Short mmCIF file of C-alpha atoms in Angstrom, two decimals:
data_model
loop_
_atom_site.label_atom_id
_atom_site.label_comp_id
_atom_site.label_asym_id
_atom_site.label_seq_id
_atom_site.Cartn_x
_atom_site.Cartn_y
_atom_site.Cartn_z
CA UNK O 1 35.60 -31.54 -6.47
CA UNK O 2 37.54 -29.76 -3.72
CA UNK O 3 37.75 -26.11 -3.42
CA UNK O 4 41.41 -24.69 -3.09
CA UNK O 5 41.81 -23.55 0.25
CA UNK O 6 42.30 -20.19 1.04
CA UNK O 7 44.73 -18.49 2.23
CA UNK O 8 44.51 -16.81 5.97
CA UNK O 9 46.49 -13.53 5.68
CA UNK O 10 47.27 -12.74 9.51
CA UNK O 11 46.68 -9.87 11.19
CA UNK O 12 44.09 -8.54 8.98
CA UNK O 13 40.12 -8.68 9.77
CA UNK O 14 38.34 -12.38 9.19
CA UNK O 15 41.67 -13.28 7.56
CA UNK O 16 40.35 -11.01 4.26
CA UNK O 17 43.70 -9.10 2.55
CA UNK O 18 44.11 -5.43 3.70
CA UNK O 19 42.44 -2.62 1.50
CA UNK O 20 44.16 -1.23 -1.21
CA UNK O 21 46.14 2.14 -0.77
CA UNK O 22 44.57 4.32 -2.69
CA UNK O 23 40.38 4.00 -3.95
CA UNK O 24 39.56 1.51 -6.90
CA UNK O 25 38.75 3.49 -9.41
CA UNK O 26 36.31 2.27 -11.67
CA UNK O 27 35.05 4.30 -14.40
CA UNK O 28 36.70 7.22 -15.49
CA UNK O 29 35.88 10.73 -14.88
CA UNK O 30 33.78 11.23 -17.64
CA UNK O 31 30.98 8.66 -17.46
CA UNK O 32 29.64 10.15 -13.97
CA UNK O 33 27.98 8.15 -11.32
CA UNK O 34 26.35 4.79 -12.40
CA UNK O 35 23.01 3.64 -11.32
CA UNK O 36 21.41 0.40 -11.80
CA UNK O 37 18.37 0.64 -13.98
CA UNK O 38 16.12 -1.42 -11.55
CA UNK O 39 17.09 1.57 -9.06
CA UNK O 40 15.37 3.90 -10.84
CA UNK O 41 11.97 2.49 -11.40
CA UNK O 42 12.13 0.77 -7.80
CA UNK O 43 12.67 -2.68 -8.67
CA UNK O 44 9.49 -2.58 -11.07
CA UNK O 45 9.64 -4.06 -14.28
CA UNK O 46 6.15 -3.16 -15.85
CA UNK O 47 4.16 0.19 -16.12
CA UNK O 48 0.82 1.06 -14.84
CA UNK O 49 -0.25 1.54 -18.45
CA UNK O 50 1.16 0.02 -21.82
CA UNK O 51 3.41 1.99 -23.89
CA UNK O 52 3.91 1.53 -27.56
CA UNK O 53 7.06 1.97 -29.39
CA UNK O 54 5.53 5.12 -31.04
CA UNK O 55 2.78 6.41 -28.53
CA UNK O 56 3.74 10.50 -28.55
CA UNK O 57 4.48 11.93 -24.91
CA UNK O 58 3.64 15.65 -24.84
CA UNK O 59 3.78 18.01 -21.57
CA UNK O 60 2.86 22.01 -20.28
CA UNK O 61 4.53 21.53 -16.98
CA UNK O 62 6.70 25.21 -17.33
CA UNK O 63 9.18 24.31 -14.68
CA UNK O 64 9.74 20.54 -13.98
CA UNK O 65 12.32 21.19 -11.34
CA UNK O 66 9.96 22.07 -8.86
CA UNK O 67 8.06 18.98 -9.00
CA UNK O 68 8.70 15.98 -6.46
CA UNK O 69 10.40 13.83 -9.40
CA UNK O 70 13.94 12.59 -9.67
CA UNK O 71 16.19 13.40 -12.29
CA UNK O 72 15.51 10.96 -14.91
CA UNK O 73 11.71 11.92 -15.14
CA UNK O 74 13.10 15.80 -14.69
CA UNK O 75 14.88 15.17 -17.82
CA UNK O 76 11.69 13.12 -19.73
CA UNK O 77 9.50 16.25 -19.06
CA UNK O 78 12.24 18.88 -19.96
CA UNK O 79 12.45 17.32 -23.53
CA UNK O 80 8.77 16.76 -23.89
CA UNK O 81 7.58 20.22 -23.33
CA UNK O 82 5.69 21.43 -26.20
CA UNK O 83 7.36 19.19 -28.24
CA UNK O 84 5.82 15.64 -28.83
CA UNK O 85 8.01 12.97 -28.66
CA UNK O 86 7.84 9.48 -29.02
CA UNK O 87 8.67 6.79 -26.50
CA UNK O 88 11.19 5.50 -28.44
CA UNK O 89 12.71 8.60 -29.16
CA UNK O 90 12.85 9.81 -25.31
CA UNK O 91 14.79 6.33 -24.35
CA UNK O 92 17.36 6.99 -27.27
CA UNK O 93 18.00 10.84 -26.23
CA UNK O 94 18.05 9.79 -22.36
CA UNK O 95 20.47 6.70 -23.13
CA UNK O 96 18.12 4.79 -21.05
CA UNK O 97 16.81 1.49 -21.23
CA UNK O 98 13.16 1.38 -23.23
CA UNK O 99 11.39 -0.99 -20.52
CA UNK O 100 12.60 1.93 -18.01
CA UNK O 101 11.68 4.80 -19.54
CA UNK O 102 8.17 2.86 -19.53
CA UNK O 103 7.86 2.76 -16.05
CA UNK O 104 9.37 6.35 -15.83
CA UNK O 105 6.42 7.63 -18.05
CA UNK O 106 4.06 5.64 -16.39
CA UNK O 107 4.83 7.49 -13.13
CA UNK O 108 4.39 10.74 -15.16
CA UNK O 109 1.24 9.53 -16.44
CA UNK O 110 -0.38 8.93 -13.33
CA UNK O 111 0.74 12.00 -11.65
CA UNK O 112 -0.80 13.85 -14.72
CA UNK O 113 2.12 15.80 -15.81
CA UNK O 114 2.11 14.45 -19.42
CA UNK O 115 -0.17 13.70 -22.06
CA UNK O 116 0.25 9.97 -24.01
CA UNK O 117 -0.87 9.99 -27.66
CA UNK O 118 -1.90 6.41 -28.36
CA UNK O 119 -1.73 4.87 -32.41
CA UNK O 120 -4.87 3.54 -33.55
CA UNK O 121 -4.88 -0.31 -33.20
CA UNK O 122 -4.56 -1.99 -36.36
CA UNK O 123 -8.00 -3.84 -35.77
CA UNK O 124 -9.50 -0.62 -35.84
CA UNK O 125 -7.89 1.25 -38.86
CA UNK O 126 -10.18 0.91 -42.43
CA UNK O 127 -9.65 -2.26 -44.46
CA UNK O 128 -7.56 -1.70 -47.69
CA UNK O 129 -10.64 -2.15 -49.94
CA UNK O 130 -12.34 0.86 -48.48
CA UNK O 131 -9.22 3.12 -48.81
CA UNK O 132 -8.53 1.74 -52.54
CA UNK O 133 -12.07 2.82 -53.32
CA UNK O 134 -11.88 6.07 -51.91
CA UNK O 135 -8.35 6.60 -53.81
CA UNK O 136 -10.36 5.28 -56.84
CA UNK O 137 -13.11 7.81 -56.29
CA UNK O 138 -10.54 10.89 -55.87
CA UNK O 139 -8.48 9.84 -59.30
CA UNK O 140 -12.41 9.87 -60.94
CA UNK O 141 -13.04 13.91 -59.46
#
């Protein structure tokens, strides 16, 4: 299968057609300046640390703008002061990606500005028959 040829356009660099008059223009006005999401965790894909769905992310730093962070992790510890949120919940108010906002929080975690409160693993919670005795024992009170 041949590949159409291309056409030389004279008098231009490498034969490549002139730039436009006036700047592409993307998106609009309102959507700001995009970045890619592997730009913001520096091409990693994984955290230091797991992170579930509903682990609670608390912080005490008063004034996050003076730390050496960028902007997206600025914005994680801004809504997490004294307010406990969980990781889910930060990646739906930020409008970022969930495996991002892992890595972000990772970051924060090893730099010690926030606090992660883990569930319970299942394998550790009581077995049903325990807690149906112990409701069984209350209704008998």
């Amino acid at each position: 299968m041949a590949y159409p040829p291309r056409e030389y356009l004279p008098g231009t660099p490498f034969g490549y057609p002139p730039p436009p008059d006036r700047p592409v223009q993307w998106y609009d006005e309102d959507a700001g300046p995009m970045v890619r999401p592997y730009a913001l965790t520096k091409g990693r894909t994984r955290p230091g640390q797991p992170f579930d769905l509903i682990a609670l992310v608390v912080t005490d730093v008063p004034d996050p703008t003076v730390l050496p962070v960028g902007p997206e992790q600025t914005a994680i510890l801004e809504i997490c002061r004294g307010n406990a949120l969980s990781v889910a919940e930060i990646a739906a108010d930020l409008d970022l990606p969930l495996g991002v906002v892992r890595v972000l929080l990772g970051d924060l975690l090893d730099a010690e500005h926030i606090r992660v409160s883990r569930p319970v693993p299942p394998a550790l919670l009581p077995h049903e028959h325990i807690l149906q005795e112990v409701i069984h024992g209350l209704r008998t009170l």
